[in-house]
Short mmCIF file of C-alpha atoms in Angstrom, two decimals:
data_model
loop_
_atom_site.label_atom_id
_atom_site.label_comp_id
_atom_site.label_asym_id
_atom_site.label_seq_id
_atom_site.Cartn_x
_atom_site.Cartn_y
_atom_site.Cartn_z
CA MET Z 1 20.38 4.09 16.39
CA GLU Z 2 20.05 3.37 12.68
CA GLU Z 3 16.51 3.57 11.33
CA VAL Z 4 15.17 0.90 8.99
CA VAL Z 5 11.84 0.04 7.38
CA ILE Z 6 10.72 -3.45 6.41
CA GLY Z 7 9.01 -4.51 3.19
CA LEU Z 8 7.09 -7.79 3.35
CA ASP Z 9 6.80 -9.07 -0.21
CA PHE Z 10 4.51 -11.94 -1.23
CA GLY Z 11 5.42 -13.15 -4.70
CA THR Z 12 4.35 -16.17 -6.70
CA THR Z 13 7.51 -18.13 -5.96
CA SER Z 14 8.60 -16.83 -2.55
CA VAL Z 15 7.83 -14.65 0.45
CA LYS Z 16 10.50 -12.15 1.45
CA ALA Z 17 11.09 -9.73 4.29
CA VAL Z 18 13.61 -7.00 3.49
CA ALA Z 19 14.91 -4.32 5.87
CA PHE Z 20 16.06 -1.13 4.11
CA ASP Z 21 17.75 2.00 5.35
CA LEU Z 22 15.99 5.21 4.35
CA GLN Z 23 18.06 5.53 1.17
CA GLY Z 24 16.84 2.19 -0.13
CA LYS Z 25 19.92 0.12 0.67
CA VAL Z 26 19.22 -3.45 1.76
CA LYS Z 27 20.42 -4.09 5.30
CA VAL Z 28 18.85 -7.48 6.08
CA GLU Z 29 16.76 -9.91 4.06
CA ALA Z 30 15.16 -13.32 4.46
CA GLU Z 31 13.30 -15.45 1.95
CA GLN Z 32 11.39 -18.72 1.82
CA LEU Z 33 10.16 -20.44 -1.31
CA ILE Z 34 6.46 -21.10 -1.89
CA GLU Z 35 5.36 -24.48 -3.19
CA THR Z 36 2.80 -24.59 -6.00
CA TYR Z 37 0.36 -27.47 -6.49
CA PHE Z 38 -1.44 -28.73 -9.60
CA PRO Z 39 -4.28 -30.92 -8.26
CA GLU Z 40 -6.17 -31.10 -11.56
CA PRO Z 41 -5.58 -30.00 -15.15
CA SER Z 42 -5.56 -26.17 -15.32
CA PHE Z 43 -5.73 -25.87 -11.49
CA VAL Z 44 -2.76 -23.92 -10.07
CA GLU Z 45 -2.89 -23.53 -6.30
CA GLN Z 46 -0.87 -22.73 -3.21
CA LYS Z 47 -1.59 -23.42 0.45
CA PRO Z 48 -2.23 -20.22 2.44
CA ASN Z 49 -1.33 -21.84 5.76
CA GLU Z 50 2.09 -22.83 4.38
CA ILE Z 51 2.70 -19.27 3.16
CA GLU Z 52 1.60 -17.83 6.50
CA ALA Z 53 4.05 -20.14 8.31
CA SER Z 54 6.84 -19.04 5.96
CA THR Z 55 5.92 -15.41 6.60
CA ARG Z 56 6.41 -15.95 10.33
CA GLU Z 57 9.85 -17.42 9.67
CA VAL Z 58 11.13 -14.59 7.44
CA LEU Z 59 9.82 -11.91 9.80
CA LYS Z 60 11.31 -13.61 12.85
CA ASP Z 61 14.63 -13.77 11.05
CA VAL Z 62 14.63 -10.11 9.99
CA PHE Z 63 13.35 -8.81 13.33
CA ALA Z 64 16.07 -10.79 15.13
CA LYS Z 65 18.75 -9.32 12.88
CA THR Z 66 17.51 -5.73 13.32
CA LYS Z 67 17.38 -5.68 17.13
CA ASP Z 68 20.17 -3.11 17.13
CA LYS Z 69 18.16 -0.87 14.79
CA LYS Z 70 14.95 1.12 15.07
CA VAL Z 71 12.25 -0.46 12.90
CA LEU Z 72 9.98 2.39 11.83
CA ALA Z 73 7.23 0.38 10.11
CA VAL Z 74 6.36 -2.67 8.02
CA GLY Z 75 4.69 -2.36 4.60
CA ILE Z 76 3.19 -5.12 2.46
CA SER Z 77 3.50 -5.92 -1.24
CA CYS Z 78 1.51 -8.82 -2.64
CA ALA Z 79 1.03 -10.60 -5.95
CA MET Z 80 -2.37 -10.00 -7.50
CA HIS Z 81 -5.30 -12.25 -8.47
CA SER Z 82 -5.20 -14.81 -5.64
CA LEU Z 83 -8.47 -16.21 -4.26
CA ILE Z 84 -9.24 -18.17 -1.09
CA CYS Z 85 -12.65 -19.31 0.17
CA VAL Z 86 -12.75 -18.97 3.99
CA ASP Z 87 -15.23 -19.45 6.83
CA LYS Z 88 -16.29 -16.78 9.35
CA GLU Z 89 -13.12 -17.28 11.38
CA GLY Z 90 -10.91 -16.93 8.31
CA THR Z 91 -10.05 -20.64 8.12
CA PRO Z 92 -9.44 -21.69 4.51
CA LEU Z 93 -12.08 -23.91 2.96
CA SER Z 94 -10.04 -24.12 -0.23
CA ASP Z 95 -6.45 -23.83 -1.27
CA MET Z 96 -5.50 -20.55 -2.92
CA ALA Z 97 -6.01 -20.24 -6.67
CA ILE Z 98 -3.22 -18.02 -8.02
CA TRP Z 99 -3.00 -15.81 -11.11
CA SER Z 100 -1.92 -18.64 -13.42
CA ASP Z 101 -4.88 -20.86 -12.51
CA GLY Z 102 -6.73 -21.60 -15.74
CA ARG Z 103 -9.83 -23.47 -14.63
CA SER Z 104 -12.14 -20.80 -16.06
CA SER Z 105 -10.59 -20.79 -19.55
CA GLU Z 106 -13.60 -22.40 -21.23
CA LEU Z 107 -15.99 -20.10 -19.40
CA VAL Z 108 -14.01 -17.06 -20.59
CA ALA Z 109 -14.05 -18.31 -24.18
CA ASN Z 110 -17.84 -18.71 -24.14
CA LEU Z 111 -18.72 -15.50 -22.28
CA ASP Z 112 -20.93 -13.02 -24.11
CA PRO Z 113 -18.66 -10.38 -25.73
CA ALA Z 114 -21.05 -7.63 -24.64
CA VAL Z 115 -20.72 -8.74 -21.02
CA LYS Z 116 -16.93 -8.87 -21.34
CA LYS Z 117 -16.84 -5.34 -22.73
CA SER Z 118 -19.21 -3.95 -20.10
CA VAL Z 119 -17.39 -5.45 -17.13
CA TYR Z 120 -13.96 -4.51 -18.46
CA SER Z 121 -15.06 -0.91 -19.08
CA LYS Z 122 -16.12 -0.60 -15.43
CA THR Z 123 -13.39 -2.54 -13.68
CA GLY Z 124 -10.35 -2.04 -15.92
CA THR Z 125 -9.52 -5.72 -15.39
CA PRO Z 126 -9.30 -7.79 -18.60
CA ILE Z 127 -11.63 -10.78 -18.79
CA HIS Z 128 -9.16 -13.60 -18.31
CA PRO Z 129 -8.80 -16.73 -16.12
CA MET Z 130 -6.27 -14.87 -13.92
CA SER Z 131 -9.08 -12.68 -12.54
CA PRO Z 132 -10.77 -13.69 -9.25
CA LEU Z 133 -14.04 -12.61 -10.87
CA LEU Z 134 -13.72 -15.42 -13.42
CA LYS Z 135 -12.54 -17.88 -10.78
CA LEU Z 136 -15.67 -17.09 -8.76
CA MET Z 137 -17.88 -17.45 -11.82
CA TRP Z 138 -16.37 -20.88 -12.46
CA MET Z 139 -16.96 -21.88 -8.82
CA LYS Z 140 -20.56 -20.73 -9.09
CA GLU Z 141 -21.25 -22.62 -12.32
CA ASN Z 142 -19.54 -25.81 -11.11
CA ASP Z 143 -21.14 -25.94 -7.65
CA TYR Z 144 -17.70 -25.79 -6.05
CA GLN Z 145 -18.28 -26.79 -2.44
CA PRO Z 146 -15.85 -24.33 -0.76
CA TYR Z 147 -17.54 -21.51 -2.71
CA GLN Z 148 -20.97 -22.63 -1.51
CA GLN Z 149 -19.82 -22.83 2.11
CA ALA Z 150 -17.68 -19.68 2.18
CA ALA Z 151 -18.45 -16.77 4.45
CA TYR Z 152 -15.83 -14.61 2.70
CA PHE Z 153 -13.69 -14.53 -0.44
CA ILE Z 154 -10.23 -13.08 0.11
CA SER Z 155 -6.72 -12.71 -1.32
CA LEU Z 156 -3.48 -13.82 0.32
CA LYS Z 157 -2.84 -10.41 1.87
CA GLU Z 158 -6.35 -10.31 3.32
CA TYR Z 159 -5.87 -13.82 4.71
CA LEU Z 160 -2.77 -12.74 6.63
CA LEU Z 161 -4.41 -9.57 7.97
CA PHE Z 162 -7.54 -11.48 9.01
CA LYS Z 163 -5.49 -14.16 10.78
CA TRP Z 164 -3.06 -11.80 12.52
CA PHE Z 165 -5.17 -8.68 13.10
CA GLY Z 166 -8.76 -9.90 12.88
CA LYS Z 167 -9.46 -7.25 10.21
CA ARG Z 168 -11.02 -7.70 6.77
CA VAL Z 169 -9.53 -4.90 4.72
CA ILE Z 170 -8.17 -4.70 1.18
CA ASP Z 171 -6.25 -1.88 -0.50
CA TYR Z 172 -7.38 -0.19 -3.71
CA SER Z 173 -4.92 -2.01 -5.96
CA MET Z 174 -5.59 -5.53 -4.69
CA ALA Z 175 -9.34 -4.86 -4.86
CA SER Z 176 -9.00 -3.43 -8.35
CA ALA Z 177 -7.17 -6.53 -9.57
CA THR Z 178 -10.03 -8.81 -8.49
CA GLY Z 179 -12.16 -7.65 -11.41
CA LEU Z 180 -14.89 -6.91 -8.85
CA MET Z 181 -14.16 -3.22 -8.16
CA ASN Z 182 -15.30 -0.24 -10.21
CA VAL Z 183 -12.06 1.55 -11.04
CA LYS Z 184 -13.73 4.97 -11.08
CA SER Z 185 -15.92 4.79 -7.95
CA LEU Z 186 -13.38 2.68 -5.98
CA ASP Z 187 -16.28 0.58 -4.74
CA TRP Z 188 -17.45 -2.95 -5.45
CA GLU Z 189 -19.12 -3.14 -8.89
CA GLU Z 190 -22.69 -4.52 -8.85
CA GLU Z 191 -22.54 -6.09 -12.32
CA ALA Z 192 -19.40 -8.02 -11.39
CA LEU Z 193 -20.86 -9.08 -8.04
CA ASP Z 194 -23.96 -10.43 -9.79
CA LEU Z 195 -21.85 -12.42 -12.23
CA ALA Z 196 -19.76 -13.85 -9.41
CA GLY Z 197 -22.78 -14.58 -7.24
CA VAL Z 198 -21.27 -12.90 -4.18
CA LYS Z 199 -22.51 -10.26 -1.76
CA ARG Z 200 -20.74 -7.12 -0.65
CA SER Z 201 -20.69 -8.51 2.87
CA GLN Z 202 -18.54 -11.39 1.64
CA LEU Z 203 -15.83 -8.99 0.50
CA SER Z 204 -13.50 -6.81 2.55
CA THR Z 205 -13.59 -3.07 3.23
CA ILE Z 206 -11.63 -1.15 0.60
CA VAL Z 207 -8.98 1.26 1.95
CA GLY Z 208 -6.04 3.29 0.67
CA PRO Z 209 -2.44 2.01 0.55
CA THR Z 210 -1.35 4.08 3.55
CA GLU Z 211 -3.92 2.49 5.89
CA VAL Z 212 -2.34 1.45 9.20
CA VAL Z 213 -3.72 -1.90 10.36
CA GLU Z 214 -3.88 -2.15 14.13
CA GLY Z 215 -4.58 -4.90 16.64
CA LEU Z 216 -1.84 -7.47 16.03
CA ASN Z 217 -2.50 -10.66 17.99
CA GLN Z 218 -0.21 -10.52 21.00
CA ASP Z 219 0.78 -14.19 20.84
CA ILE Z 220 1.84 -13.73 17.23
CA ALA Z 221 3.68 -10.51 18.09
CA ALA Z 222 5.61 -12.32 20.82
CA GLU Z 223 6.48 -15.25 18.56
CA LEU Z 224 7.74 -12.95 15.79
CA GLY Z 225 9.61 -10.59 18.09
CA TRP Z 226 7.62 -7.75 16.52
CA PRO Z 227 9.07 -4.52 17.95
CA LYS Z 228 6.51 -2.92 20.24
CA GLY Z 229 4.70 0.02 18.66
CA THR Z 230 5.91 -0.73 15.13
CA PRO Z 231 2.96 -0.11 12.77
CA LEU Z 232 1.96 -2.31 9.84
CA VAL Z 233 0.83 -0.49 6.70
CA ILE Z 234 -1.40 -2.33 4.22
CA GLY Z 235 0.57 -1.23 1.16
CA ALA Z 236 -0.52 -2.30 -2.32
CA ALA Z 237 -0.10 -4.84 -5.09
CA ASP Z 238 3.34 -5.78 -6.34
CA GLY Z 239 2.93 -4.08 -9.72
CA GLN Z 240 2.16 -0.64 -8.32
CA LEU Z 241 4.87 -0.96 -5.72
CA ALA Z 242 7.48 -2.17 -8.21
CA ASN Z 243 6.88 1.04 -10.18
CA LEU Z 244 7.16 3.09 -7.01
CA GLY Z 245 10.26 1.21 -5.86
CA ASN Z 246 11.94 1.88 -9.20
CA GLY Z 247 10.93 5.54 -9.25
CA ALA Z 248 8.64 5.18 -12.28
CA ILE Z 249 5.91 7.40 -10.89
CA LYS Z 250 5.69 10.42 -13.21
CA PRO Z 251 4.21 10.78 -16.72
CA GLY Z 252 6.38 8.99 -19.25
CA GLU Z 253 8.23 6.88 -16.68
CA VAL Z 254 7.74 3.21 -17.50
CA ALA Z 255 8.74 0.19 -15.44
CA VAL Z 256 9.44 -3.23 -16.90
CA THR Z 257 9.64 -6.28 -14.67
CA VAL Z 258 10.65 -9.58 -16.22
CA GLY Z 259 11.21 -12.68 -14.16
CA THR Z 260 9.43 -15.93 -14.96
CA SER Z 261 6.58 -13.82 -16.29
CA GLY Z 262 6.69 -10.07 -16.87
CA ALA Z 263 4.87 -6.77 -17.14
CA ILE Z 264 5.22 -3.25 -18.45
CA ARG Z 265 3.48 -0.54 -16.40
CA GLN Z 266 3.01 3.19 -15.99
CA LEU Z 267 1.37 5.25 -13.24
CA ILE Z 268 -1.14 7.88 -14.37
CA SER Z 269 -3.38 10.44 -12.73
CA GLY Z 270 -6.99 9.34 -12.45
CA GLN Z 271 -8.22 6.26 -14.26
CA HIS Z 272 -8.32 5.34 -17.91
CA VAL Z 273 -9.56 2.12 -19.48
CA ASN Z 274 -8.21 1.30 -22.95
CA ASP Z 275 -11.00 0.72 -25.48
CA ASN Z 276 -9.15 -2.11 -27.21
CA GLY Z 277 -9.04 -4.19 -24.04
CA GLU Z 278 -5.32 -4.93 -24.33
CA THR Z 279 -4.21 -3.36 -21.04
CA PHE Z 280 -5.28 -3.25 -17.40
CA SER Z 281 -6.06 -0.20 -15.29
CA TYR Z 282 -5.71 -0.80 -11.55
CA ALA Z 283 -6.15 1.85 -8.88
CA PHE Z 284 -3.23 2.72 -6.59
CA THR Z 285 -4.38 5.73 -4.55
CA SER Z 286 -7.72 7.52 -4.72
CA ASP Z 287 -6.44 9.69 -7.57
CA THR Z 288 -3.81 7.58 -9.34
CA SER Z 289 -3.82 4.24 -11.11
CA ILE Z 290 -1.44 1.99 -12.93
CA ILE Z 291 -1.93 0.99 -16.54
CA GLY Z 292 -0.05 -1.80 -18.18
CA GLY Z 293 0.01 -5.28 -19.51
CA PRO Z 294 1.30 -8.51 -18.01
CA THR Z 295 2.86 -11.29 -20.02
CA ASN Z 296 2.96 -14.95 -19.05
CA ASN Z 297 6.15 -15.35 -21.02
CA GLY Z 298 9.29 -13.83 -19.60
CA GLY Z 299 12.15 -16.00 -18.42
CA ILE Z 300 9.92 -19.06 -18.59
CA ALA Z 301 10.23 -18.97 -22.40
CA LEU Z 302 14.01 -19.02 -22.19
CA GLN Z 303 13.90 -21.79 -19.56
CA TRP Z 304 11.56 -23.77 -21.82
CA LEU Z 305 14.05 -23.58 -24.66
CA LYS Z 306 16.92 -24.60 -22.36
CA ASP Z 307 14.95 -27.58 -21.04
CA MET Z 308 13.70 -28.58 -24.47
CA MET Z 309 17.26 -28.62 -25.82
CA GLU Z 310 18.37 -30.55 -22.71
CA PHE Z 311 21.18 -28.06 -22.18
CA GLU Z 312 22.98 -28.98 -18.96
CA GLY Z 313 25.16 -25.89 -18.54
CA SER Z 314 24.46 -22.58 -16.80
CA HIS Z 315 22.23 -19.83 -18.19
CA GLU Z 316 25.35 -17.82 -19.03
CA GLN Z 317 26.70 -20.74 -21.05
CA PHE Z 318 23.32 -21.22 -22.72
CA LEU Z 319 23.25 -17.59 -23.85
CA ALA Z 320 26.86 -17.66 -25.07
CA GLY Z 321 27.11 -16.91 -28.76
CA ALA Z 322 23.73 -15.20 -29.06
CA GLU Z 323 25.41 -11.79 -28.80
CA ASN Z 324 27.23 -12.51 -32.08
CA VAL Z 325 24.02 -13.29 -33.99
CA GLU Z 326 22.68 -10.59 -36.27
CA ILE Z 327 19.61 -8.54 -35.28
CA GLY Z 328 16.53 -10.54 -36.20
CA ALA Z 329 18.32 -13.81 -35.31
CA ASP Z 330 19.34 -14.49 -38.90
CA GLY Z 331 15.73 -14.41 -40.10
CA LEU Z 332 14.28 -16.35 -37.16
CA LEU Z 333 11.31 -14.90 -35.24
CA PHE Z 334 9.77 -16.23 -32.04
CA VAL Z 335 6.25 -15.45 -30.79
CA PRO Z 336 6.66 -16.28 -27.07
CA TYR Z 337 3.22 -17.59 -26.13
CA VAL Z 338 4.51 -20.94 -24.83
CA ASN Z 339 2.67 -20.46 -21.53
CA GLY Z 340 -0.60 -19.12 -22.91
CA GLU Z 341 -0.76 -15.33 -22.83
CA ARG Z 342 -2.30 -12.38 -21.10
CA ALA Z 343 -1.48 -9.07 -22.80
CA PRO Z 344 -1.83 -8.35 -25.61
CA VAL Z 345 -4.04 -11.29 -26.74
CA TRP Z 346 -5.64 -12.32 -23.39
CA ASN Z 347 -5.99 -15.92 -24.47
CA GLN Z 348 -4.86 -18.79 -22.27
CA ASN Z 349 -4.99 -21.05 -25.33
CA ALA Z 350 -2.38 -18.97 -27.17
CA ARG Z 351 0.72 -20.93 -28.20
CA GLY Z 352 4.27 -20.05 -29.15
CA ASN Z 353 5.70 -20.11 -32.64
CA PHE Z 354 9.11 -20.13 -34.33
CA TYR Z 355 8.92 -18.61 -37.80
CA GLY Z 356 11.68 -18.87 -40.37
CA LEU Z 357 13.54 -21.96 -39.13
CA SER Z 358 16.15 -23.31 -41.50
CA VAL Z 359 18.89 -25.94 -41.46
CA THR Z 360 21.45 -23.18 -40.83
CA HIS Z 361 20.00 -22.21 -37.47
CA ARG Z 362 21.68 -23.42 -34.29
CA ARG Z 363 21.34 -22.78 -30.57
CA PRO Z 364 22.65 -19.16 -30.68
CA GLN Z 365 20.01 -18.17 -33.24
CA LEU Z 366 17.21 -19.84 -31.29
CA VAL Z 367 18.36 -18.18 -28.06
CA ARG Z 368 18.60 -14.79 -29.74
CA ALA Z 369 15.13 -15.22 -31.26
CA VAL Z 370 13.62 -16.05 -27.86
CA LEU Z 371 15.32 -13.06 -26.20
CA GLU Z 372 14.07 -10.79 -28.98
CA GLY Z 373 10.58 -12.32 -28.93
CA ILE Z 374 10.16 -11.58 -25.22
CA VAL Z 375 11.14 -7.95 -25.90
CA PHE Z 376 8.92 -7.63 -28.99
CA ASN Z 377 5.94 -8.79 -26.94
CA LEU Z 378 6.67 -6.18 -24.26
CA TYR Z 379 7.12 -3.53 -26.94
CA GLN Z 380 3.76 -4.41 -28.47
CA ILE Z 381 2.09 -4.07 -25.05
CA GLY Z 382 3.96 -0.79 -24.57
CA GLN Z 383 2.41 0.60 -27.73
CA SER Z 384 -1.03 0.14 -26.16
CA LEU Z 385 0.16 2.15 -23.16
CA GLU Z 386 1.32 4.91 -25.48
CA GLU Z 387 -2.26 5.33 -26.72
CA ILE Z 388 -3.20 6.34 -23.18
CA ALA Z 389 -0.12 8.00 -21.72
CA GLY Z 390 2.13 8.89 -24.64
CA ALA Z 391 5.62 7.69 -25.49
CA PRO Z 392 7.89 6.70 -22.59
CA THR Z 393 10.61 9.10 -21.53
CA THR Z 394 12.49 6.71 -19.24
CA ILE Z 395 12.37 2.95 -18.67
CA SER Z 396 13.46 1.22 -15.49
CA VAL Z 397 13.95 -2.54 -15.47
CA ASN Z 398 14.18 -5.22 -12.81
CA GLY Z 399 13.66 -8.95 -12.50
CA GLY Z 400 15.74 -11.99 -13.37
CA LEU Z 401 16.24 -11.23 -17.07
CA SER Z 402 17.65 -7.81 -16.19
CA LYS Z 403 20.79 -9.68 -15.11
CA SER Z 404 21.48 -10.54 -18.77
CA PRO Z 405 23.45 -7.69 -20.40
CA LEU Z 406 22.49 -8.98 -23.85
CA TRP Z 407 18.76 -9.01 -23.10
CA VAL Z 408 18.89 -5.52 -21.55
CA GLN Z 409 20.72 -4.17 -24.60
CA ILE Z 410 18.10 -5.73 -26.89
CA LEU Z 411 15.42 -4.04 -24.76
CA ALA Z 412 17.17 -0.66 -25.06
CA ASP Z 413 17.61 -1.05 -28.81
CA VAL Z 414 14.03 -2.17 -29.52
CA PHE Z 415 12.48 0.63 -27.42
CA GLY Z 416 15.12 3.16 -28.48
CA LYS Z 417 15.36 4.41 -24.89
CA GLU Z 418 17.87 4.42 -22.06
CA ILE Z 419 17.34 1.61 -19.57
CA GLN Z 420 17.86 2.25 -15.86
CA LEU Z 421 18.89 -0.73 -13.75
CA ALA Z 422 18.53 -0.59 -9.98
CA ASP Z 423 21.20 -2.18 -7.80
CA THR Z 424 18.55 -4.26 -5.99
CA HIS Z 425 15.94 -6.71 -7.25
CA HIS Z 426 13.65 -5.79 -4.36
CA GLY Z 427 11.73 -2.99 -6.10
CA ALA Z 428 8.28 -4.02 -4.83
CA ALA Z 429 9.55 -4.48 -1.25
CA TRP Z 430 11.18 -1.02 -1.35
CA GLY Z 431 7.94 0.43 -2.73
CA ALA Z 432 6.02 -1.20 0.15
CA SER Z 433 8.54 0.19 2.60
CA TRP Z 434 8.30 3.69 1.17
CA THR Z 435 4.50 3.54 1.32
CA ALA Z 436 4.83 2.69 5.01
CA LEU Z 437 7.12 5.70 5.51
CA VAL Z 438 4.53 7.95 3.80
CA ALA Z 439 1.81 6.48 6.03
CA ILE Z 440 3.63 7.28 9.28
CA GLY Z 441 4.70 10.73 8.12
CA LYS Z 442 8.41 9.95 8.04
CA VAL Z 443 8.60 11.17 4.43
CA GLU Z 444 6.39 13.73 2.76
CA SER Z 445 5.26 12.08 -0.46
CA PHE Z 446 5.45 9.12 -2.79
CA GLU Z 447 7.35 11.28 -5.29
CA GLN Z 448 10.16 11.85 -2.79
CA ILE Z 449 11.30 8.25 -3.32
CA LYS Z 450 13.04 9.40 -6.52
CA GLU Z 451 15.77 10.86 -4.31
CA ASN Z 452 16.28 7.48 -2.63
CA ILE Z 453 16.64 4.91 -5.39
CA PRO Z 454 20.10 3.43 -5.91
CA ILE Z 455 20.68 3.24 -9.68
CA ASP Z 456 23.30 0.67 -10.57
CA GLN Z 457 23.64 1.24 -14.31
CA VAL Z 458 22.20 3.07 -17.31
CA VAL Z 459 22.20 1.18 -20.61
CA LYS Z 460 22.06 3.38 -23.70
CA PRO Z 461 20.35 2.28 -26.93
CA ASN Z 462 22.13 1.83 -30.22
CA MET Z 463 19.89 3.92 -32.45
CA LYS Z 464 21.13 2.26 -35.64
CA ASN Z 465 20.02 -1.05 -34.16
CA HIS Z 466 16.73 0.59 -33.18
CA GLU Z 467 16.04 1.46 -36.82
CA ARG Z 468 16.82 -2.10 -37.88
CA TYR Z 469 14.60 -3.50 -35.15
CA LYS Z 470 11.66 -1.43 -36.41
CA ALA Z 471 11.52 -3.52 -39.58
CA VAL Z 472 11.92 -6.79 -37.69
CA PHE Z 473 9.18 -5.83 -35.24
CA THR Z 474 6.75 -5.00 -38.05
CA LYS Z 475 7.19 -8.55 -39.34
CA TYR Z 476 6.87 -10.00 -35.82
CA GLN Z 477 3.66 -8.04 -35.19
CA GLN Z 478 2.06 -9.31 -38.39
CA ILE Z 479 2.98 -12.93 -37.67
CA ALA Z 480 1.68 -12.66 -34.09
CA LYS Z 481 -1.61 -11.30 -35.42
CA ASP Z 482 -1.90 -13.91 -38.19
CA ILE Z 483 -1.55 -16.92 -35.89
CA GLU Z 484 -4.23 -15.73 -33.42
CA LYS Z 485 -6.96 -17.41 -35.45
CA TYR Z 486 -5.38 -20.81 -34.77
CA PHE Z 487 -5.54 -20.57 -30.96
#
């Protein structure tokens, strides 16, 4: 009987269940979209009960389609920075604020710089509205009723585990991304707890990513068709697991994920917090962490341009012609902060900027400038990583923009490195699955995954283009810095 492992992946836009064979090939998958709500200006929320219902559907589907296979385990990947106020039974008192929720923007802007520096140095989480710490501080200052009534404060993953298993546990990476955990002691940080106005008892027990969660509710197990004896492993956050799923787990191995938003990340031994505050440092295991920077502006910047120009054709048609535009988009530069920005500026009030527009510019130049601007922003974040971990040796890429050959070539040329493309876009789900295999002893180590990652393509840089891009990037970097004072 063929053996498979299932990765349950909670993203911002969908929940997926993916069954892999032990070489990382997708055998079965199911997906349901997640609806996002905007009840007030700057509020960005989702409904945990809707996501939990969708999770049941995707798991039922995948379990039904793998009845002829042996399911070894289920591992979980989850998007970071979600926050739900719940009562003692785990019933939501609030909808779930997600990473892009900006209700605490004014609070962040007015926070004492010394407090920001102190908390960041201990937690490794930048002081930004994405952080549950800042969401909690806003709730405290605004007498938010669900906050006042809450028995516990939990993330989406914790909500599912509480509802299905009756356990309140959180893995290192999800805890680290709350801004409430000390990245060195791997325990809740007292200064952050005081700022948030919460008690340790209101937060979950912190465990490692290979923790097996037991005690699945039997009614739920029966409804899902959960194979008897199949363990569930808590896993980690999507960023850590995307690195693992793409094999970027050794020094110098960098992973870039660019969908609607994006991130550039690297796993390191121990913990290291960057003095300049431009990057995050989130724990993965007890002795490794992931450093990196997220950007709000990946594919959303390109989609914005397409919508703004009222272009009715496909994305492929929209990009057509940009490959023939000279490097530097014929003198046009784009700072891609159209959706506010996290790294490197950590300012939700940041705004995008076209520099160098002239009457000669047309759609291909604007498209090229946006594609280059997204890459320049990632490259700038990557330079902050280099201060900690050195120059990258390899770069693996996944996400929606990785499907654009032009954008991937620009990425290779700007970084001056080979780009590895996996033949699946389920990197985080495969990382969750591999973590589950490590937990049950089916494989020996996290590092062993490197032997089981299907690589679809390697894109080589044009080093002459790389030299030309150096000059363009220097100009981009100066413009990006100059406009910060206007945010």
